[in-house]
mmCIF file of C-alpha atoms in Angstrom:
data_model
loop_
_atom_site.group_PDB
_atom_site.id
_atom_site.type_symbol
_atom_site.label_atom_id
_atom_site.label_comp_id
_atom_site.label_asym_id
_atom_site.label_seq_id
_atom_site.Cartn_x
_atom_site.Cartn_y
_atom_site.Cartn_z
ATOM 1 C CA MET A 1 -0.031 -0.007 0.000
ATOM 2 C CA GLU A 2 1.584 3.248 -1.119
ATOM 3 C CA ILE A 3 0.408 6.904 -0.719
ATOM 4 C CA PRO A 4 1.322 8.987 -3.711
ATOM 5 C CA TYR A 5 2.815 12.490 -3.104
ATOM 6 C CA THR A 6 3.335 14.917 -5.984
ATOM 7 C CA LEU A 7 5.932 17.481 -5.426
ATOM 8 C CA ILE A 8 6.568 20.318 -7.859
ATOM 9 C CA ILE A 9 10.190 21.483 -7.898
ATOM 10 C CA ASP A 10 11.037 24.564 -10.017
ATOM 11 C CA LEU A 11 14.811 24.813 -10.406
ATOM 12 C CA ALA A 12 14.444 28.563 -11.008
ATOM 13 C CA ARG A 13 12.020 29.296 -8.250
ATOM 14 C CA PRO A 14 12.929 27.207 -5.147
ATOM 15 C CA LEU A 15 10.394 26.842 -2.373
ATOM 16 C CA LYS A 16 11.242 25.660 1.141
ATOM 17 C CA SER A 17 7.615 24.347 1.766
ATOM 18 C CA ASN A 18 7.909 21.043 0.108
ATOM 19 C CA THR A 19 7.438 18.850 3.238
ATOM 20 C CA ILE A 20 5.909 15.344 3.410
ATOM 21 C CA LEU A 21 4.691 14.056 6.773
ATOM 22 C CA ILE A 22 5.155 10.506 7.832
ATOM 23 C CA SER A 23 5.076 8.534 11.053
ATOM 24 C CA GLU A 24 7.760 6.664 12.804
ATOM 25 C CA GLY A 25 7.476 2.983 11.723
ATOM 26 C CA ASP A 26 6.035 3.633 8.300
ATOM 27 C CA ALA A 27 7.505 1.123 5.764
ATOM 28 C CA ARG A 28 7.779 1.896 2.097
ATOM 29 C CA SER A 29 4.482 3.587 2.084
ATOM 30 C CA ARG A 30 5.208 7.015 0.302
ATOM 31 C CA ARG A 31 5.732 7.175 -3.353
ATOM 32 C CA LEU A 32 7.093 10.509 -4.548
ATOM 33 C CA TYR A 33 6.157 11.823 -8.073
ATOM 34 C CA ILE A 34 8.473 14.802 -8.433
ATOM 35 C CA VAL A 35 7.679 17.115 -11.250
ATOM 36 C CA LEU A 36 10.666 19.145 -12.359
ATOM 37 C CA MET A 37 10.119 22.553 -13.801
ATOM 38 C CA ASN A 38 12.376 25.330 -15.063
ATOM 39 C CA ASN A 39 11.045 28.939 -14.504
ATOM 40 C CA GLY A 40 7.352 27.653 -14.736
ATOM 41 C CA LYS A 41 7.890 25.342 -17.872
ATOM 42 C CA LYS A 42 8.467 21.576 -18.022
ATOM 43 C CA LEU A 43 12.185 20.842 -17.594
ATOM 44 C CA ASP A 44 13.541 19.197 -20.772
ATOM 45 C CA MET A 45 14.846 15.788 -19.663
ATOM 46 C CA LYS A 46 15.839 14.378 -22.999
ATOM 47 C CA ASP A 47 19.626 14.476 -22.091
ATOM 48 C CA VAL A 48 19.185 13.287 -18.550
ATOM 49 C CA GLN A 49 20.496 9.665 -18.041
ATOM 50 C CA THR A 50 20.022 9.263 -14.339
ATOM 51 C CA VAL A 51 18.436 10.892 -11.447
ATOM 52 C CA THR A 52 19.676 10.115 -7.906
ATOM 53 C CA ILE A 53 18.178 11.205 -4.552
ATOM 54 C CA LYS A 54 20.204 11.989 -1.525
ATOM 55 C CA GLY A 55 18.896 12.543 2.033
ATOM 56 C CA VAL A 56 20.391 13.476 5.294
ATOM 57 C CA LYS A 57 18.364 12.313 8.265
ATOM 58 C CA ALA A 58 18.250 14.102 11.754
ATOM 59 C CA ASP A 59 20.963 11.973 13.073
ATOM 60 C CA ASP A 60 23.283 12.858 10.045
ATOM 61 C CA THR A 61 22.712 9.348 8.471
ATOM 62 C CA ILE A 62 22.830 9.548 4.666
ATOM 63 C CA LEU A 63 20.210 8.079 2.399
ATOM 64 C CA PHE A 64 21.011 7.445 -1.326
ATOM 65 C CA GLY A 65 18.996 5.975 -4.060
ATOM 66 C CA ASP A 66 18.079 6.062 -7.699
ATOM 67 C CA CYS A 67 14.840 7.551 -9.025
ATOM 68 C CA THR A 68 12.877 6.251 -11.932
ATOM 69 C CA ILE A 69 12.311 8.676 -14.919
ATOM 70 C CA VAL A 70 8.684 8.579 -16.124
ATOM 71 C CA THR A 71 8.364 8.100 -19.819
ATOM 72 C CA ASP A 72 5.507 8.865 -22.195
ATOM 73 C CA ALA A 73 3.703 6.602 -24.677
ATOM 74 C CA GLU A 74 6.565 6.815 -27.155
ATOM 75 C CA GLY A 75 9.175 6.058 -24.498
ATOM 76 C CA GLN A 76 10.478 9.601 -24.246
ATOM 77 C CA PRO A 77 11.474 11.007 -20.887
ATOM 78 C CA THR A 78 8.863 13.294 -19.121
ATOM 79 C CA ASN A 79 9.609 15.866 -16.581
ATOM 80 C CA THR A 80 8.501 13.573 -13.702
ATOM 81 C CA VAL A 81 10.557 11.204 -11.723
ATOM 82 C CA THR A 82 9.370 8.726 -9.027
ATOM 83 C CA TYR A 83 10.878 7.302 -5.751
ATOM 84 C CA VAL A 84 9.610 5.121 -2.911
ATOM 85 C CA LEU A 85 10.729 6.424 0.393
ATOM 86 C CA PRO A 86 12.666 3.544 2.218
ATOM 87 C CA SER A 87 11.759 2.166 5.453
ATOM 88 C CA ALA A 88 14.979 3.303 7.103
ATOM 89 C CA LEU A 89 13.643 6.791 6.698
ATOM 90 C CA ALA A 90 10.862 6.159 9.329
ATOM 91 C CA ASP A 91 12.984 4.750 12.095
ATOM 92 C CA LEU A 92 14.055 7.987 13.543
ATOM 93 C CA PRO A 93 11.699 11.011 14.345
ATOM 94 C CA GLY A 94 12.725 14.230 12.913
ATOM 95 C CA ARG A 95 13.364 16.025 9.671
ATOM 96 C CA THR A 96 15.170 14.712 6.638
ATOM 97 C CA THR A 97 16.627 17.027 3.932
ATOM 98 C CA TYR A 98 16.646 15.737 0.294
ATOM 99 C CA THR A 99 17.966 16.895 -3.105
ATOM 100 C CA LEU A 100 17.827 15.249 -6.525
ATOM 101 C CA THR A 101 20.917 15.202 -8.788
ATOM 102 C CA LEU A 102 20.218 14.901 -12.636
ATOM 103 C CA ASN A 103 23.231 13.414 -14.551
ATOM 104 C CA SER A 104 23.427 13.887 -18.300
ATOM 105 C CA GLU A 105 25.390 11.990 -21.014
ATOM 106 C CA THR A 106 27.884 14.780 -21.159
ATOM 107 C CA ALA A 107 28.590 14.581 -17.337
ATOM 108 C CA GLU A 108 26.532 17.709 -16.630
ATOM 109 C CA LEU A 109 24.972 17.795 -13.193
ATOM 110 C CA ILE A 110 21.998 19.740 -11.810
ATOM 111 C CA THR A 111 21.029 19.598 -8.195
ATOM 112 C CA THR A 112 17.461 20.529 -7.255
ATOM 113 C CA PRO A 113 16.561 22.852 -4.293
ATOM 114 C CA GLU A 114 16.013 20.944 -1.059
ATOM 115 C CA PHE A 115 12.748 19.335 -0.070
ATOM 116 C CA TYR A 116 11.862 17.559 3.224
ATOM 117 C CA THR A 117 10.247 14.805 5.048
ATOM 118 C CA GLN A 118 9.149 15.104 8.727
ATOM 119 C CA THR A 119 8.924 11.824 10.646
ATOM 120 C CA ASN A 120 6.606 12.146 13.627
ATOM 121 C CA ARG A 121 6.910 9.973 16.711
ATOM 122 C CA GLN A 122 4.239 7.340 17.121
ATOM 123 C CA LEU A 123 1.402 8.254 19.291
ATOM 124 C CA TYR A 124 1.970 5.106 21.466
ATOM 125 C CA ASP A 125 3.893 2.009 21.395
ATOM 126 C CA GLU A 126 1.759 -1.091 20.332
ATOM 127 C CA ASP A 127 3.839 -3.315 22.643
ATOM 128 C CA ASP A 128 2.441 -1.315 25.706
ATOM 129 C CA TYR A 129 -0.629 -2.738 27.500
ATOM 130 C CA LEU A 130 -2.957 -1.726 30.085
ATOM 131 C CA SER A 131 -1.542 -2.143 33.620
ATOM 132 C CA GLU A 132 -3.622 -4.170 36.054
ATOM 133 C CA SER A 133 -4.484 -1.058 38.054
ATOM 134 C CA ASP A 134 -6.219 0.269 34.954
ATOM 135 C CA LEU A 135 -8.688 -2.746 35.221
ATOM 136 C CA VAL A 136 -10.010 -2.028 38.746
ATOM 137 C CA GLY A 137 -13.452 -3.329 39.206
ATOM 138 C CA LEU A 138 -13.301 -5.605 36.052
ATOM 139 C CA PRO A 139 -12.875 -9.001 37.855
ATOM 140 C CA ASP A 140 -15.943 -8.090 40.093
ATOM 141 C CA TYR A 141 -17.950 -7.139 37.175
ATOM 142 C CA MET A 142 -17.181 -10.329 35.327
ATOM 143 C CA GLU A 143 -18.141 -12.453 38.482
ATOM 144 C CA THR A 144 -21.321 -10.628 39.518
ATOM 145 C CA GLY A 145 -22.398 -8.684 36.473
ATOM 146 C CA ARG A 146 -22.148 -5.410 38.719
ATOM 147 C CA PHE A 147 -19.483 -2.783 38.494
ATOM 148 C CA VAL A 148 -17.787 -2.187 41.794
ATOM 149 C CA GLY A 149 -15.100 0.289 41.978
ATOM 150 C CA ARG A 150 -13.740 3.181 44.011
ATOM 151 C CA GLY A 151 -16.012 2.078 46.865
ATOM 152 C CA THR A 152 -19.234 2.583 45.074
ATOM 153 C CA ALA A 153 -21.612 -0.345 44.097
ATOM 154 C CA ARG A 154 -23.818 0.195 41.064
#
């Protein structure tokens, strides 16, 4: 199960607001569709051979991967690339900063402006359970069908 996210990155007009929210423990659940623009127009990707993604997590761990260039019906590259965020991203709460690097046949490199993911802590740990003190009155109720707790019979 994947949640698609579309980010628009304009190489000539960088924005600092491209942030994707995820939760601690999420695993390969976010597919990025990154639309690359140049000054409001589609970026010409005909000379781009590869697109790599690099990320730096809150603990300075580096993530690195290859993106997939989306092609049209004729097999020509579009201005969109895809990438599934790895499970390792969600093992630490905090902000991860990313860039894409476009590599051409002639060794030209273009690096995009930064974009971000924010990994939020889990609300609770599923391994936690209710303590016995949270179940006061339950044994009496199960035996008698009446709730008895805090000194009051009902």
